[in-house]
Amino acid sequence: MGPGRIAPVRDTAFKRPGGAQERKREVARLRILVLGGDGYLGWPTALHLSRRGHDVGVVDNFVRRQYDHEMGVDSLVPITQLHHRVRVWEEVSGNRLDTFIGDLTDPVFVDNTLERFEPEAIVHFAEQRSAPYSMIDRQHAVYTQVNNVVGTLNLVYAIAERDPSIHLVKLGTMGEYGTPNIDIEEGFIEITHKGRTEVLPYPKQPGSFYHLSKVHDSHNLQFACRIWGLRCTDLNQGIVYGQETGETDLHPDLATRFDYDGVFGTVLNRFCAQAVVGHPLSVYGKGGQTRGMLDIRDTLACVELALMNPADKGEFRVFNQFTESFTVQQMAEMVVENYPGAARIDHVDDPRVEKEEHYYRAAHTKLLDLGLVPHLLEPATIRSLLAVVDRHRDRVDPAAIRPTVQWRNTANTLRPSSDISAS
Amino acid sequence: MGPGRIAPVRDTAFKRPGGAQERKREVARLRILVLGGDGYLGWPTALHLSRRGHDVGVVDNFVRRQYDHEMGVDSLVPITQLHHRVRVWEEVSGNRLDTFIGDLTDPVFVDNTLERFEPEAIVHFAEQRSAPYSMIDRQHAVYTQVNNVVGTLNLVYAIAERDPSIHLVKLGTMGEYGTPNIDIEEGFIEITHKGRTEVLPYPKQPGSFYHLSKVHDSHNLQFACRIWGLRCTDLNQGIVYGQETGETDLHPDLATRFDYDGVFGTVLNRFCAQAVVGHPLSVYGKGGQTRGMLDIRDTLACVELALMNPADKGEFRVFNQFTESFTVQQMAEMVVENYPGAARIDHVDDPRVEKEEHYYRAAHTKLLDLGLVPHLLEPATIRSLLAVVDRHRDRVDPAAIRPTVQWRNTANTLRPSSDISAS
């Protein structure tokens, strides 16, 4: 802290209870900021951590809701305003969530938020997370990389300046690795080359400007841990499916969003939407693309496991956060099999530039070693997903599902007028 | 090109001469844009390519000159304004240099420049290139990454949209690799792992937010080549020394800059400045840091070799652009040995976070295979560098040489007032 600055006083409203049990509480109960806490995964993560007894602050700038306006789409499941659902959560659980509204690319906001909340850990979901969105055109590519990289840079500077002991749990993606023809390891790989051996960062071959932004983050974070002794866990997450968690189920107004559109909808959620509205399930290309997947409930469990077992001072740690791998074709077939009505698969030209068939074997033992008990993808899971869609089937806009962003184009129109007239 | 857009008409002022010899000329003579053409290496590269018969356009926003104002330092060798030295070059050589003044982070400027000049190749020096500058504080780290990454993103979008056959020759850095305990290869490494083998991008361990920006660029460029079929040569350049080239020597007003300060001064140039003004040569830490080095004249030769042997369509090619490796201690000793007066070495605390002793063996055969004949670091080279400094010794500000940027600090004062009063 520079001269002339006053040491921050812990706001009593946020003060951790003192007294005899403080030490015990410090082990079990953490002050956790959830960045992007209004989003698909951030919101249920905040609720889960709150229910588990942690003091949780939610940070968001609502830009995810703005993307919906930009694209003319909406979450399949209606979601309430953040301030409303925070009040509902307090009524339901008796637990308060502090809210901080602002943008991570604003360094003053980031620093003030850390000063006010004094977190012991930060879960960072607050990045633009759609590959197709980043590939719309130059403007969206630049936005995605600047937003994600600058937000995370501002965060590590604020952590280093305020309290380097804060554990940063950062959402990365399995897509950072791409699809190499050798086994994928968790962040690092031991390489023997010309008679010498070294453990080095696993080579990255990301497949979109979004995935690239996460690779940039990983490199920046590893460096920040090295020079400033920060502690960071980079969660290279697979593709998440599901919409219901133990906490969001407690009240309809606590629901998290469900995206089925071609830009933000993830593959399994999107297939379920297509089955319910009677459209063919659109598999991109041959469908042999293999991806690590996980249940939304396992996202919450993994984040909590990372928080309760923090990285060491100066450690940049990488966990591959997924539980099973499937090809896109397999996922489509599972939905067809479990949909009670008629459903069929349609192979469409792959809008992406990716291998449509490839070797894929990726390590994911570190979270299991910490105690993760996965929810595997079973027929009941798919049926419950289909039921979610069915409850809101009137809200599905079939025209929004089609892939409109072609990787090979430098500029894409989000919803061509021909689509609008056809819908 | 989208509907309703008019195909760009080649401006006659820039038109390549037609006629019977056009095909022959197309092999030997290229239309080349030099981005950052007002800088230390960009300017002599532009002159060299112009003298070799190419049609050269210079792009710059003069931000390098602004950094001098920010830091209160100046090039040891006086440099004239760009527009003046362009006129001098035309008088001396009879060759015209087109100039385009603007910023690569402005996409309209980038696109307009490509439309007007219609380059066949682009040499991209236009990035913030100082590691210490990027480590001053949060603002400078964010500036460096946004400036470098967004400028290059705008460039690849403009190339992909206007003419994907343009060969992009991009300046990277050997610092992208860091100092792994195995041999460094040229961009890619064959890895055998659990019984399978694949050639993957060489793992990167950069040592500053500047070096990180180059790693981000490399990943972005490799992806752009893959999805849009661009052709790119990434020159992972070592540390350059020297100030005089065959072209800048033709007239005093054609000189390129010579930086000796603690922020932009490169190691060998800085040692020469210290020797001449009678200050100890400041070696950071033990001085066992080994770096690839090259003569400024070899930079020009390497860039030209890359241009005359372009990457294939869709190819992202990496050359390690240096000719010899030395430890920092060795370089200091060479300067001491070749300085006619008394000079001594002083070991100061390393302001960086880096290995002060380490294994270092890096491949650099690709440019030699294309015909590079290196200027190796000989006593005569050091003596000519010392002579350059001696001619301008009255312009040396000893206080500017000290390292003022500490990697372990999140905020550094460029020139503390104690320094100013001491100088």
mmCIF file of C-alpha atoms in Angstrom, chain A residues 121-261:
data_model
loop_
_atom_site.group_PDB
_atom_site.id
_atom_site.type_symbol
_atom_site.label_atom_id
_atom_site.label_comp_id
_atom_site.label_asym_id
_atom_site.label_seq_id
_atom_site.Cartn_x
_atom_site.Cartn_y
_atom_site.Cartn_z
ATOM 1 C CA ALA A 121 -11.210 -16.854 -2.262
ATOM 2 C CA ILE A 122 -12.522 -15.709 -5.625
ATOM 3 C CA VAL A 123 -14.349 -17.873 -8.160
ATOM 4 C CA HIS A 124 -13.979 -16.275 -11.586
ATOM 5 C CA PHE A 125 -16.766 -17.109 -14.071
ATOM 6 C CA ALA A 126 -16.938 -13.535 -15.409
ATOM 7 C CA GLU A 127 -15.798 -14.020 -18.977
ATOM 8 C CA GLN A 128 -17.502 -14.092 -22.353
ATOM 9 C CA ARG A 129 -17.845 -17.857 -22.695
ATOM 10 C CA SER A 130 -19.245 -18.620 -26.136
ATOM 11 C CA ALA A 131 -17.000 -19.770 -28.959
ATOM 12 C CA PRO A 132 -19.512 -18.856 -31.692
ATOM 13 C CA TYR A 133 -20.050 -15.400 -30.147
ATOM 14 C CA SER A 134 -16.305 -14.757 -30.368
ATOM 15 C CA MET A 135 -16.325 -15.845 -34.023
ATOM 16 C CA ILE A 136 -19.158 -13.560 -35.206
ATOM 17 C CA ASP A 137 -16.775 -10.950 -36.576
ATOM 18 C CA ARG A 138 -13.706 -8.858 -35.777
ATOM 19 C CA GLN A 139 -15.528 -6.742 -33.238
ATOM 20 C CA HIS A 140 -16.716 -9.757 -31.247
ATOM 21 C CA ALA A 141 -13.326 -11.449 -31.401
ATOM 22 C CA VAL A 142 -11.587 -8.333 -30.095
ATOM 23 C CA TYR A 143 -14.283 -7.784 -27.475
ATOM 24 C CA THR A 144 -13.971 -11.358 -26.210
ATOM 25 C CA GLN A 145 -10.201 -11.292 -25.909
ATOM 26 C CA VAL A 146 -9.997 -7.805 -24.391
ATOM 27 C CA ASN A 147 -12.883 -8.396 -21.995
ATOM 28 C CA ASN A 148 -11.554 -11.732 -20.768
ATOM 29 C CA VAL A 149 -7.837 -10.963 -20.674
ATOM 30 C CA VAL A 150 -8.098 -7.445 -19.220
ATOM 31 C CA GLY A 151 -10.671 -8.482 -16.608
ATOM 32 C CA THR A 152 -8.373 -11.227 -15.393
ATOM 33 C CA LEU A 153 -5.303 -8.976 -15.472
ATOM 34 C CA ASN A 154 -7.107 -6.363 -13.378
ATOM 35 C CA LEU A 155 -8.084 -9.096 -10.968
ATOM 36 C CA VAL A 156 -4.573 -10.488 -10.457
ATOM 37 C CA TYR A 157 -3.168 -6.995 -9.956
ATOM 38 C CA ALA A 158 -5.833 -6.255 -7.336
ATOM 39 C CA ILE A 159 -5.178 -9.588 -5.595
ATOM 40 C CA ALA A 160 -1.410 -9.048 -5.628
ATOM 41 C CA GLU A 161 -1.802 -5.535 -4.235
ATOM 42 C CA ARG A 162 -4.500 -6.193 -1.619
ATOM 43 C CA ASP A 163 -3.897 -9.750 -0.442
ATOM 44 C CA PRO A 164 -1.783 -12.283 -2.362
ATOM 45 C CA SER A 165 -3.108 -15.064 -0.123
ATOM 46 C CA ILE A 166 -6.523 -14.914 -1.837
ATOM 47 C CA HIS A 167 -7.096 -18.192 -3.687
ATOM 48 C CA LEU A 168 -8.234 -17.542 -7.252
ATOM 49 C CA VAL A 169 -10.362 -20.307 -8.753
ATOM 50 C CA LYS A 170 -10.544 -19.473 -12.433
ATOM 51 C CA LEU A 171 -12.778 -21.073 -15.043
ATOM 52 C CA GLY A 172 -10.788 -22.253 -18.032
ATOM 53 C CA THR A 173 -11.858 -24.776 -20.630
ATOM 54 C CA MET A 174 -10.888 -28.207 -21.913
ATOM 55 C CA GLY A 175 -10.987 -26.497 -25.312
ATOM 56 C CA GLU A 176 -7.618 -24.935 -24.516
ATOM 57 C CA TYR A 177 -5.975 -28.243 -25.403
ATOM 58 C CA GLY A 178 -7.732 -28.789 -28.724
ATOM 59 C CA THR A 179 -7.587 -32.381 -29.993
ATOM 60 C CA PRO A 180 -3.945 -33.506 -30.037
ATOM 61 C CA ASN A 181 -3.095 -37.023 -31.188
ATOM 62 C CA ILE A 182 -1.597 -37.860 -27.773
ATOM 63 C CA ASP A 183 -3.152 -38.070 -24.310
ATOM 64 C CA ILE A 184 -4.143 -34.769 -22.697
ATOM 65 C CA GLU A 185 -2.759 -34.255 -19.185
ATOM 66 C CA GLU A 186 -3.880 -31.830 -16.485
ATOM 67 C CA GLY A 187 -2.157 -28.585 -17.403
ATOM 68 C CA PHE A 188 1.398 -29.870 -17.616
ATOM 69 C CA ILE A 189 3.229 -32.667 -19.411
ATOM 70 C CA GLU A 190 6.585 -34.332 -18.792
ATOM 71 C CA ILE A 191 8.587 -34.175 -22.015
ATOM 72 C CA THR A 192 11.756 -36.165 -22.693
ATOM 73 C CA HIS A 193 13.607 -34.600 -25.594
ATOM 74 C CA LYS A 194 17.148 -35.218 -26.829
ATOM 75 C CA GLY A 195 18.081 -36.970 -23.610
ATOM 76 C CA ARG A 196 16.718 -34.375 -21.176
ATOM 77 C CA THR A 197 13.420 -34.295 -19.289
ATOM 78 C CA GLU A 198 11.278 -31.394 -18.104
ATOM 79 C CA VAL A 199 7.693 -30.823 -17.001
ATOM 80 C CA LEU A 200 6.279 -28.039 -19.161
ATOM 81 C CA PRO A 201 2.892 -26.418 -19.763
ATOM 82 C CA TYR A 202 0.785 -28.698 -21.968
ATOM 83 C CA PRO A 203 0.812 -27.327 -25.557
ATOM 84 C CA LYS A 204 -2.382 -25.505 -26.455
ATOM 85 C CA GLN A 205 -4.328 -25.692 -29.730
ATOM 86 C CA PRO A 206 -7.559 -23.809 -29.035
ATOM 87 C CA GLY A 207 -10.305 -23.700 -31.637
ATOM 88 C CA SER A 208 -11.858 -20.214 -31.421
ATOM 89 C CA PHE A 209 -10.980 -16.674 -30.372
ATOM 90 C CA TYR A 210 -12.889 -17.416 -27.154
ATOM 91 C CA HIS A 211 -10.850 -20.554 -26.427
ATOM 92 C CA LEU A 212 -7.747 -18.548 -27.277
ATOM 93 C CA SER A 213 -8.697 -15.950 -24.653
ATOM 94 C CA LYS A 214 -8.646 -18.708 -22.027
ATOM 95 C CA VAL A 215 -5.212 -19.820 -23.208
ATOM 96 C CA HIS A 216 -4.009 -16.219 -22.880
ATOM 97 C CA ASP A 217 -5.461 -16.117 -19.349
ATOM 98 C CA SER A 218 -3.731 -19.353 -18.378
ATOM 99 C CA HIS A 219 -0.361 -18.044 -19.475
ATOM 100 C CA ASN A 220 -0.922 -14.712 -17.682
ATOM 101 C CA LEU A 221 -2.051 -16.448 -14.490
ATOM 102 C CA GLN A 222 0.864 -18.861 -14.397
ATOM 103 C CA PHE A 223 3.228 -15.892 -14.690
ATOM 104 C CA ALA A 224 1.412 -13.904 -11.967
ATOM 105 C CA CYS A 225 1.666 -16.872 -9.586
ATOM 106 C CA ARG A 226 5.381 -17.131 -10.342
ATOM 107 C CA ILE A 227 6.333 -13.479 -9.837
ATOM 108 C CA TRP A 228 3.958 -12.477 -7.036
ATOM 109 C CA GLY A 229 3.401 -15.761 -5.198
ATOM 110 C CA LEU A 230 -0.312 -15.828 -5.959
ATOM 111 C CA ARG A 231 -2.303 -19.040 -5.562
ATOM 112 C CA CYS A 232 -4.480 -20.086 -8.483
ATOM 113 C CA THR A 233 -6.513 -23.073 -9.585
ATOM 114 C CA ASP A 234 -7.342 -23.103 -13.297
ATOM 115 C CA LEU A 235 -10.388 -25.296 -13.882
ATOM 116 C CA ASN A 236 -10.248 -26.556 -17.447
ATOM 117 C CA GLN A 237 -13.902 -27.353 -17.622
ATOM 118 C CA GLY A 238 -15.674 -29.565 -20.118
ATOM 119 C CA ILE A 239 -19.115 -28.831 -21.550
ATOM 120 C CA VAL A 240 -21.768 -28.515 -18.876
ATOM 121 C CA TYR A 241 -25.302 -29.899 -19.176
ATOM 122 C CA GLY A 242 -28.254 -29.607 -16.844
ATOM 123 C CA GLN A 243 -30.149 -26.736 -15.312
ATOM 124 C CA GLU A 244 -31.413 -27.852 -11.904
ATOM 125 C CA THR A 245 -29.382 -27.911 -8.709
ATOM 126 C CA GLY A 246 -30.208 -28.610 -5.086
ATOM 127 C CA GLU A 247 -30.448 -24.883 -4.463
ATOM 128 C CA THR A 248 -32.184 -23.562 -7.574
ATOM 129 C CA ASP A 249 -34.872 -26.205 -7.024
ATOM 130 C CA LEU A 250 -35.854 -24.573 -3.712
ATOM 131 C CA HIS A 251 -37.922 -21.842 -5.397
ATOM 132 C CA PRO A 252 -38.950 -21.182 -9.025
ATOM 133 C CA ASP A 253 -37.514 -17.661 -8.833
ATOM 134 C CA LEU A 254 -34.083 -19.133 -8.105
ATOM 135 C CA ALA A 255 -33.794 -20.809 -11.523
ATOM 136 C CA THR A 256 -30.632 -20.396 -13.542
ATOM 137 C CA ARG A 257 -30.653 -19.782 -17.259
ATOM 138 C CA PHE A 258 -30.908 -22.480 -19.929
ATOM 139 C CA ASP A 259 -29.468 -21.583 -23.326
ATOM 140 C CA TYR A 260 -30.480 -23.579 -26.371
ATOM 141 C CA ASP A 261 -29.610 -21.122 -29.145
#
